[in-house]
Amino acid sequence: MSRLLNLLMDFFGRAWYLLVAALFIFGLLGLLAQVLRSAAALLTGSRRGWAVALSSFAGLIFIVLFGFLGVPALAAAVNVAAASPACGPLASIGQSAAQVLAAMAALRMLIAFVRTSAGLAAGGPFEISAALVECGEAVIGMLLAVAAGPLAAHFLGIC
Amino acid sequence: MFDPIMEKLTEIAQDAWLFLAGLLVMVALLGGLYFALQGAAGAAFGGARATSMAILGGIGIVILVLFAFLVIPQLGELLRGLQPAPPF
């Protein structure tokens, strides 16, 4: 069981590094794309295009910073919640499942930010709200999943 | 498993960076030419406002290109230092 958990965590760790690198790459490309867009707006005299490019530039920096600083903090908080004491015959399985769920929630949050930054780098609309909503979904779903085990155990009278 | 993906992603990103940088240089050169033409026309026909707008536009283009080629790599270095380890 422990070996399987280590294997899964190693896999998730590698995926985390890939996603962080993708967020970094798409963030930088997006910043350059926004500068290009603002240069084009300056040439064509489009004030709206200039404003959109500037706001997208600032938003992209926010997205990358949130992905690098906010998501690990949220994931660590979820990890702490997942490490709550369990009981009963399936306690170790529950703990392992909670760790795996926490890792998947962290990856899902990071994927949302990677998708947003990739969209911005490709010239798409600025949709940070979708990424933040997905973060909230991941955290709430994770907390519900962690709480389900102990609640069921208490309900069944196991502990 | 993720290493080939990472290599491919890096390769594509380098190509995309070069493409965007080249496009920015082209846009800036065309913009410089456009503003030079606008300024020359303004100066020839006595359009002080057109000339001053052309000068400001040219300066703006130069600032944008300098920003892209000097500030964004520095931002990249800053962000590279902030890359987090897996929190699980």
PDB file of C-alpha atoms in Angstrom:
ATOM      1  CA  MET A   1       0.000   0.000   0.000  1.00  0.00           C
ATOM      2  CA  SER A   2       2.790   2.352   0.995  1.00  0.00           C
ATOM      3  CA  ARG A   3       4.704   1.503  -2.170  1.00  0.00           C
ATOM      4  CA  LEU A   4       1.668   2.271  -4.315  1.00  0.00           C
ATOM      5  CA  LEU A   5       1.197   5.561  -2.504  1.00  0.00           C
ATOM      6  CA  ASN A   6       4.842   6.492  -3.057  1.00  0.00           C
ATOM      7  CA  LEU A   7       4.510   5.630  -6.736  1.00  0.00           C
ATOM      8  CA  LEU A   8       1.425   7.788  -7.092  1.00  0.00           C
ATOM      9  CA  MET A   9       2.997  10.686  -5.207  1.00  0.00           C
ATOM     10  CA  ASP A  10       6.093  10.477  -7.376  1.00  0.00           C
ATOM     11  CA  PHE A  11       3.898  10.572 -10.482  1.00  0.00           C
ATOM     12  CA  PHE A  12       1.956  13.555  -9.149  1.00  0.00           C
ATOM     13  CA  GLY A  13       5.189  15.300  -8.203  1.00  0.00           C
ATOM     14  CA  ARG A  14       6.524  14.980 -11.736  1.00  0.00           C
ATOM     15  CA  ALA A  15       3.216  16.225 -13.096  1.00  0.00           C
ATOM     16  CA  TRP A  16       3.436  19.177 -10.708  1.00  0.00           C
ATOM     17  CA  TYR A  17       6.872  20.137 -12.011  1.00  0.00           C
ATOM     18  CA  LEU A  18       5.631  19.882 -15.606  1.00  0.00           C
ATOM     19  CA  LEU A  19       2.613  22.064 -14.869  1.00  0.00           C
ATOM     20  CA  VAL A  20       4.713  24.657 -13.035  1.00  0.00           C
ATOM     21  CA  ALA A  21       7.078  24.808 -16.001  1.00  0.00           C
ATOM     22  CA  ALA A  22       4.124  25.107 -18.383  1.00  0.00           C
ATOM     23  CA  LEU A  23       2.661  27.950 -16.315  1.00  0.00           C
ATOM     24  CA  PHE A  24       6.021  29.714 -16.371  1.00  0.00           C
ATOM     25  CA  ILE A  25       6.451  29.246 -20.139  1.00  0.00           C
ATOM     26  CA  PHE A  26       2.912  30.254 -21.063  1.00  0.00           C
ATOM     27  CA  GLY A  27       3.132  33.196 -18.679  1.00  0.00           C
ATOM     28  CA  LEU A  28       6.259  34.574 -20.325  1.00  0.00           C
ATOM     29  CA  LEU A  29       4.923  33.987 -23.835  1.00  0.00           C
ATOM     30  CA  GLY A  30       1.684  35.662 -22.828  1.00  0.00           C
ATOM     31  CA  LEU A  31       3.547  38.692 -21.493  1.00  0.00           C
ATOM     32  CA  LEU A  32       5.396  39.044 -24.798  1.00  0.00           C
ATOM     33  CA  ALA A  33       2.143  38.588 -26.720  1.00  0.00           C
ATOM     34  CA  GLN A  34       0.501  41.342 -24.690  1.00  0.00           C
ATOM     35  CA  VAL A  35       3.405  43.699 -25.425  1.00  0.00           C
ATOM     36  CA  LEU A  36       3.005  42.877 -29.112  1.00  0.00           C
ATOM     37  CA  ARG A  37      -0.713  43.546 -28.863  1.00  0.00           C
ATOM     38  CA  SER A  38      -0.108  46.893 -27.175  1.00  0.00           C
ATOM     39  CA  ALA A  39       2.411  47.850 -29.888  1.00  0.00           C
ATOM     40  CA  ALA A  40      -0.151  47.016 -32.558  1.00  0.00           C
ATOM     41  CA  ALA A  41      -2.783  49.006 -30.676  1.00  0.00           C
ATOM     42  CA  LEU A  42      -0.394  51.963 -30.467  1.00  0.00           C
ATOM     43  CA  LEU A  43       0.158  51.845 -34.213  1.00  0.00           C
ATOM     44  CA  THR A  44      -3.501  51.614 -35.090  1.00  0.00           C
ATOM     45  CA  GLY A  45      -4.499  54.213 -32.510  1.00  0.00           C
ATOM     46  CA  SER A  46      -6.808  51.808 -30.680  1.00  0.00           C
ATOM     47  CA  ARG A  47      -7.193  53.004 -27.114  1.00  0.00           C
ATOM     48  CA  ARG A  48      -9.366  50.022 -26.230  1.00  0.00           C
ATOM     49  CA  GLY A  49      -6.784  47.587 -27.566  1.00  0.00           C
ATOM     50  CA  TRP A  50      -4.119  49.361 -25.533  1.00  0.00           C
ATOM     51  CA  ALA A  51      -6.214  49.143 -22.383  1.00  0.00           C
ATOM     52  CA  VAL A  52      -7.034  45.473 -22.972  1.00  0.00           C
ATOM     53  CA  ALA A  53      -3.367  44.645 -23.537  1.00  0.00           C
ATOM     54  CA  LEU A  54      -2.289  46.468 -20.380  1.00  0.00           C
ATOM     55  CA  SER A  55      -4.955  44.848 -18.225  1.00  0.00           C
ATOM     56  CA  SER A  56      -4.167  41.424 -19.673  1.00  0.00           C
ATOM     57  CA  PHE A  57      -0.476  41.998 -18.943  1.00  0.00           C
ATOM     58  CA  ALA A  58      -1.208  42.797 -15.301  1.00  0.00           C
ATOM     59  CA  GLY A  59      -3.667  39.919 -15.062  1.00  0.00           C
ATOM     60  CA  LEU A  60      -1.144  37.481 -16.449  1.00  0.00           C
ATOM     61  CA  ILE A  61       1.402  38.488 -13.834  1.00  0.00           C
ATOM     62  CA  PHE A  62      -1.294  38.002 -11.198  1.00  0.00           C
ATOM     63  CA  ILE A  63      -2.153  34.546 -12.571  1.00  0.00           C
ATOM     64  CA  VAL A  64       1.446  33.350 -12.557  1.00  0.00           C
ATOM     65  CA  LEU A  65       2.099  34.763  -9.087  1.00  0.00           C
ATOM     66  CA  PHE A  66      -1.085  33.188  -7.750  1.00  0.00           C
ATOM     67  CA  GLY A  67      -0.154  29.888  -9.367  1.00  0.00           C
ATOM     68  CA  PHE A  68       3.325  29.985  -7.839  1.00  0.00           C
ATOM     69  CA  LEU A  69       2.446  31.348  -4.405  1.00  0.00           C
ATOM     70  CA  GLY A  70      -1.273  30.866  -3.795  1.00  0.00           C
ATOM     71  CA  VAL A  71      -1.832  27.349  -5.101  1.00  0.00           C
ATOM     72  CA  PRO A  72       0.945  25.744  -2.978  1.00  0.00           C
ATOM     73  CA  ALA A  73      -0.429  27.508   0.104  1.00  0.00           C
ATOM     74  CA  LEU A  74      -3.950  26.264  -0.654  1.00  0.00           C
ATOM     75  CA  ALA A  75      -2.637  22.775  -1.341  1.00  0.00           C
ATOM     76  CA  ALA A  76      -0.694  22.784   1.932  1.00  0.00           C
ATOM     77  CA  ALA A  77      -3.850  23.839   3.787  1.00  0.00           C
ATOM     78  CA  VAL A  78      -5.786  21.014   2.152  1.00  0.00           C
ATOM     79  CA  ASN A  79      -2.987  18.615   3.080  1.00  0.00           C
ATOM     80  CA  VAL A  80      -3.243  19.647   6.717  1.00  0.00           C
ATOM     81  CA  ALA A  81      -6.991  19.027   6.597  1.00  0.00           C
ATOM     82  CA  ALA A  82      -6.394  15.652   4.986  1.00  0.00           C
ATOM     83  CA  ALA A  83      -3.981  14.664   7.742  1.00  0.00           C
ATOM     84  CA  SER A  84      -6.741  14.748  10.372  1.00  0.00           C
ATOM     85  CA  PRO A  85      -6.751  11.671  12.614  1.00  0.00           C
ATOM     86  CA  ALA A  86      -8.716   8.732  11.234  1.00  0.00           C
ATOM     87  CA  CYS A  87      -9.990   5.663  13.006  1.00  0.00           C
ATOM     88  CA  GLY A  88     -11.328   2.230  12.325  1.00  0.00           C
ATOM     89  CA  PRO A  89      -9.944  -0.676  10.347  1.00  0.00           C
ATOM     90  CA  LEU A  90      -9.522   1.300   7.146  1.00  0.00           C
ATOM     91  CA  ALA A  91      -7.721   4.265   8.720  1.00  0.00           C
ATOM     92  CA  SER A  92      -4.498   3.853   6.777  1.00  0.00           C
ATOM     93  CA  ILE A  93      -6.354   3.453   3.492  1.00  0.00           C
ATOM     94  CA  GLY A  94      -8.359   6.561   4.306  1.00  0.00           C
ATOM     95  CA  GLN A  95      -5.207   8.544   5.054  1.00  0.00           C
ATOM     96  CA  SER A  96      -3.603   7.430   1.805  1.00  0.00           C
ATOM     97  CA  ALA A  97      -6.724   8.232  -0.177  1.00  0.00           C
ATOM     98  CA  ALA A  98      -6.861  11.669   1.433  1.00  0.00           C
ATOM     99  CA  GLN A  99      -3.240  12.348   0.440  1.00  0.00           C
ATOM    100  CA  VAL A 100      -3.916  11.269  -3.127  1.00  0.00           C
ATOM    101  CA  LEU A 101      -7.040  13.430  -3.243  1.00  0.00           C
ATOM    102  CA  ALA A 102      -5.085  16.429  -1.901  1.00  0.00           C
ATOM    103  CA  ALA A 103      -2.440  15.981  -4.568  1.00  0.00           C
ATOM    104  CA  MET A 104      -5.080  15.724  -7.282  1.00  0.00           C
ATOM    105  CA  ALA A 105      -6.799  18.859  -6.001  1.00  0.00           C
ATOM    106  CA  ALA A 106      -3.487  20.746  -6.100  1.00  0.00           C
ATOM    107  CA  LEU A 107      -2.855  19.576  -9.651  1.00  0.00           C
ATOM    108  CA  ARG A 108      -6.358  20.528 -10.707  1.00  0.00           C
ATOM    109  CA  MET A 109      -5.893  24.046  -9.346  1.00  0.00           C
ATOM    110  CA  LEU A 110      -2.604  24.390 -11.179  1.00  0.00           C
ATOM    111  CA  ILE A 111      -4.139  23.065 -14.411  1.00  0.00           C
ATOM    112  CA  ALA A 112      -6.810  25.768 -14.230  1.00  0.00           C
ATOM    113  CA  PHE A 113      -4.140  28.479 -14.070  1.00  0.00           C
ATOM    114  CA  VAL A 114      -2.085  26.875 -16.831  1.00  0.00           C
ATOM    115  CA  ARG A 115      -5.172  26.806 -19.046  1.00  0.00           C
ATOM    116  CA  THR A 116      -5.918  30.467 -18.355  1.00  0.00           C
ATOM    117  CA  SER A 117      -2.356  31.583 -19.054  1.00  0.00           C
ATOM    118  CA  ALA A 118      -2.194  29.445 -22.212  1.00  0.00           C
ATOM    119  CA  GLY A 119      -5.408  31.031 -23.425  1.00  0.00           C
ATOM    120  CA  LEU A 120      -4.001  34.490 -22.822  1.00  0.00           C
ATOM    121  CA  ALA A 121      -0.741  33.599 -24.569  1.00  0.00           C
ATOM    122  CA  ALA A 122      -2.744  32.438 -27.576  1.00  0.00           C
ATOM    123  CA  GLY A 123      -4.648  35.709 -27.701  1.00  0.00           C
ATOM    124  CA  GLY A 124      -7.819  34.478 -26.034  1.00  0.00           C
ATOM    125  CA  PRO A 125      -9.976  36.374 -23.560  1.00  0.00           C
ATOM    126  CA  PHE A 126      -8.890  37.029 -19.996  1.00  0.00           C
ATOM    127  CA  GLU A 127     -10.850  34.571 -17.819  1.00  0.00           C
ATOM    128  CA  ILE A 128      -9.328  34.491 -14.386  1.00  0.00           C
ATOM    129  CA  SER A 129     -12.734  34.012 -12.794  1.00  0.00           C
ATOM    130  CA  ALA A 130     -13.002  30.512 -14.302  1.00  0.00           C
ATOM    131  CA  ALA A 131      -9.630  29.550 -12.831  1.00  0.00           C
ATOM    132  CA  LEU A 132     -10.553  30.901  -9.401  1.00  0.00           C
ATOM    133  CA  VAL A 133     -13.912  29.106  -9.491  1.00  0.00           C
ATOM    134  CA  GLU A 134     -12.130  25.891 -10.380  1.00  0.00           C
ATOM    135  CA  CYS A 135      -9.752  26.423  -7.453  1.00  0.00           C
ATOM    136  CA  GLY A 136     -12.700  26.864  -5.114  1.00  0.00           C
ATOM    137  CA  GLU A 137     -14.366  23.742  -6.507  1.00  0.00           C
ATOM    138  CA  ALA A 138     -11.207  21.725  -6.003  1.00  0.00           C
ATOM    139  CA  VAL A 139     -10.741  22.879  -2.398  1.00  0.00           C
ATOM    140  CA  ILE A 140     -14.385  22.389  -1.421  1.00  0.00           C
ATOM    141  CA  GLY A 141     -14.592  19.006  -3.153  1.00  0.00           C
ATOM    142  CA  MET A 142     -11.400  17.919  -1.433  1.00  0.00           C
ATOM    143  CA  LEU A 143     -12.634  19.007   2.000  1.00  0.00           C
ATOM    144  CA  LEU A 144     -15.956  17.221   1.445  1.00  0.00           C
ATOM    145  CA  ALA A 145     -14.163  14.067   0.367  1.00  0.00           C
ATOM    146  CA  VAL A 146     -11.913  14.215   3.436  1.00  0.00           C
ATOM    147  CA  ALA A 147     -14.847  14.805   5.757  1.00  0.00           C
ATOM    148  CA  ALA A 148     -16.918  11.978   4.250  1.00  0.00           C
ATOM    149  CA  GLY A 149     -14.792   9.172   5.720  1.00  0.00           C
ATOM    150  CA  PRO A 150     -14.829  10.198   9.408  1.00  0.00           C
ATOM    151  CA  LEU A 151     -18.497  11.177   9.174  1.00  0.00           C
ATOM    152  CA  ALA A 152     -19.415   7.792   7.753  1.00  0.00           C
ATOM    153  CA  ALA A 153     -17.290   6.053  10.407  1.00  0.00           C
ATOM    154  CA  HIS A 154     -19.026   7.954  13.204  1.00  0.00           C
ATOM    155  CA  PHE A 155     -22.402   7.308  11.622  1.00  0.00           C
ATOM    156  CA  LEU A 156     -21.725   3.569  11.402  1.00  0.00           C
ATOM    157  CA  GLY A 157     -20.377   3.546  14.933  1.00  0.00           C
ATOM    158  CA  ILE A 158     -16.932   2.269  13.986  1.00  0.00           C
ATOM    159  CA  CYS A 159     -15.154   4.832  16.166  1.00  0.00           C
TER     160      CYS A 159
ATOM    161  CA  MET B   1       7.222   9.946 -18.573  1.00  0.00           C
ATOM    162  CA  PHE B   2       6.936  13.717 -18.426  1.00  0.00           C
ATOM    163  CA  ASP B   3      10.457  14.433 -19.633  1.00  0.00           C
ATOM    164  CA  PRO B   4       9.702  14.080 -23.388  1.00  0.00           C
ATOM    165  CA  ILE B   5       6.655  16.315 -22.948  1.00  0.00           C
ATOM    166  CA  MET B   6       8.802  18.864 -21.143  1.00  0.00           C
ATOM    167  CA  GLU B   7      11.442  18.789 -23.872  1.00  0.00           C
ATOM    168  CA  LYS B   8       8.833  19.210 -26.606  1.00  0.00           C
ATOM    169  CA  LEU B   9       7.129  22.008 -24.690  1.00  0.00           C
ATOM    170  CA  THR B  10      10.427  23.829 -24.214  1.00  0.00           C
ATOM    171  CA  GLU B  11      11.242  23.443 -27.894  1.00  0.00           C
ATOM    172  CA  ILE B  12       7.853  24.805 -28.987  1.00  0.00           C
ATOM    173  CA  ALA B  13       8.085  27.630 -26.451  1.00  0.00           C
ATOM    174  CA  GLN B  14      11.519  28.662 -27.743  1.00  0.00           C
ATOM    175  CA  ASP B  15      10.192  28.742 -31.299  1.00  0.00           C
ATOM    176  CA  ALA B  16       7.148  30.713 -30.190  1.00  0.00           C
ATOM    177  CA  TRP B  17       9.346  33.166 -28.272  1.00  0.00           C
ATOM    178  CA  LEU B  18      11.546  33.744 -31.315  1.00  0.00           C
ATOM    179  CA  PHE B  19       8.479  34.167 -33.511  1.00  0.00           C
ATOM    180  CA  LEU B  20       6.876  36.682 -31.165  1.00  0.00           C
ATOM    181  CA  ALA B  21      10.124  38.593 -30.724  1.00  0.00           C
ATOM    182  CA  GLY B  22      10.612  38.744 -34.487  1.00  0.00           C
ATOM    183  CA  LEU B  23       7.040  39.865 -34.981  1.00  0.00           C
ATOM    184  CA  LEU B  24       7.508  42.560 -32.364  1.00  0.00           C
ATOM    185  CA  VAL B  25      10.653  43.820 -34.104  1.00  0.00           C
ATOM    186  CA  MET B  26       8.808  43.910 -37.425  1.00  0.00           C
ATOM    187  CA  VAL B  27       5.834  45.741 -35.944  1.00  0.00           C
ATOM    188  CA  ALA B  28       8.189  48.188 -34.258  1.00  0.00           C
ATOM    189  CA  LEU B  29      10.110  48.821 -37.484  1.00  0.00           C
ATOM    190  CA  LEU B  30       6.918  49.333 -39.454  1.00  0.00           C
ATOM    191  CA  GLY B  31       5.612  51.551 -36.675  1.00  0.00           C
ATOM    192  CA  GLY B  32       8.799  53.589 -36.689  1.00  0.00           C
ATOM    193  CA  LEU B  33       8.491  54.043 -40.445  1.00  0.00           C
ATOM    194  CA  TYR B  34       4.840  54.993 -40.114  1.00  0.00           C
ATOM    195  CA  PHE B  35       5.542  57.548 -37.415  1.00  0.00           C
ATOM    196  CA  ALA B  36       8.496  58.943 -39.390  1.00  0.00           C
ATOM    197  CA  LEU B  37       6.217  59.385 -42.405  1.00  0.00           C
ATOM    198  CA  GLN B  38       3.540  60.963 -40.248  1.00  0.00           C
ATOM    199  CA  GLY B  39       6.063  63.325 -38.665  1.00  0.00           C
ATOM    200  CA  ALA B  40       7.573  64.258 -42.017  1.00  0.00           C
ATOM    201  CA  ALA B  41       4.150  64.942 -43.475  1.00  0.00           C
ATOM    202  CA  GLY B  42       3.194  66.988 -40.461  1.00  0.00           C
ATOM    203  CA  ALA B  43       6.407  68.993 -40.675  1.00  0.00           C
ATOM    204  CA  ALA B  44       5.975  69.529 -44.415  1.00  0.00           C
ATOM    205  CA  PHE B  45       2.420  70.798 -44.162  1.00  0.00           C
ATOM    206  CA  GLY B  46       2.792  72.700 -40.936  1.00  0.00           C
ATOM    207  CA  GLY B  47       0.897  70.204 -38.777  1.00  0.00           C
ATOM    208  CA  ALA B  48       2.517  70.697 -35.405  1.00  0.00           C
ATOM    209  CA  ARG B  49       0.114  68.329 -33.676  1.00  0.00           C
ATOM    210  CA  ALA B  50       0.719  65.538 -36.186  1.00  0.00           C
ATOM    211  CA  THR B  51       4.472  65.970 -35.800  1.00  0.00           C
ATOM    212  CA  SER B  52       4.367  65.901 -32.029  1.00  0.00           C
ATOM    213  CA  MET B  53       2.057  62.868 -32.061  1.00  0.00           C
ATOM    214  CA  ALA B  54       4.442  61.104 -34.414  1.00  0.00           C
ATOM    215  CA  ILE B  55       7.414  61.848 -32.160  1.00  0.00           C
ATOM    216  CA  LEU B  56       5.503  60.606 -29.109  1.00  0.00           C
ATOM    217  CA  GLY B  57       4.398  57.491 -30.982  1.00  0.00           C
ATOM    218  CA  GLY B  58       7.967  56.731 -32.030  1.00  0.00           C
ATOM    219  CA  ILE B  59       9.171  57.131 -28.466  1.00  0.00           C
ATOM    220  CA  GLY B  60       6.329  54.889 -27.277  1.00  0.00           C
ATOM    221  CA  ILE B  61       7.294  52.166 -29.731  1.00  0.00           C
ATOM    222  CA  VAL B  62      10.926  52.324 -28.601  1.00  0.00           C
ATOM    223  CA  ILE B  63       9.859  52.122 -24.966  1.00  0.00           C
ATOM    224  CA  LEU B  64       7.624  49.114 -25.706  1.00  0.00           C
ATOM    225  CA  VAL B  65      10.392  47.239 -27.487  1.00  0.00           C
ATOM    226  CA  LEU B  66      12.879  48.007 -24.733  1.00  0.00           C
ATOM    227  CA  PHE B  67      10.308  46.887 -22.174  1.00  0.00           C
ATOM    228  CA  ALA B  68       9.745  43.627 -24.009  1.00  0.00           C
ATOM    229  CA  PHE B  69      13.425  42.817 -24.447  1.00  0.00           C
ATOM    230  CA  LEU B  70      14.755  44.036 -21.115  1.00  0.00           C
ATOM    231  CA  VAL B  71      11.991  43.837 -18.529  1.00  0.00           C
ATOM    232  CA  ILE B  72      10.240  40.596 -19.520  1.00  0.00           C
ATOM    233  CA  PRO B  73      13.428  38.467 -19.278  1.00  0.00           C
ATOM    234  CA  GLN B  74      14.073  39.982 -15.859  1.00  0.00           C
ATOM    235  CA  LEU B  75      10.486  39.177 -14.873  1.00  0.00           C
ATOM    236  CA  GLY B  76      11.124  35.650 -16.092  1.00  0.00           C
ATOM    237  CA  GLU B  77      14.197  35.348 -13.888  1.00  0.00           C
ATOM    238  CA  LEU B  78      12.175  36.619 -10.939  1.00  0.00           C
ATOM    239  CA  LEU B  79       9.359  34.141 -11.587  1.00  0.00           C
ATOM    240  CA  ARG B  80      11.816  31.300 -12.134  1.00  0.00           C
ATOM    241  CA  GLY B  81      13.042  31.826  -8.589  1.00  0.00           C
ATOM    242  CA  LEU B  82       9.486  31.546  -7.291  1.00  0.00           C
ATOM    243  CA  GLN B  83       8.713  28.160  -8.846  1.00  0.00           C
ATOM    244  CA  PRO B  84       7.279  26.049  -6.035  1.00  0.00           C
ATOM    245  CA  ALA B  85       8.126  22.490  -5.058  1.00  0.00           C
ATOM    246  CA  PRO B  86       5.242  20.000  -4.841  1.00  0.00           C
ATOM    247  CA  PRO B  87       3.274  20.737  -1.658  1.00  0.00           C
ATOM    248  CA  PHE B  88       2.279  17.077  -1.197  1.00  0.00           C
TER     249      PHE B  88
END
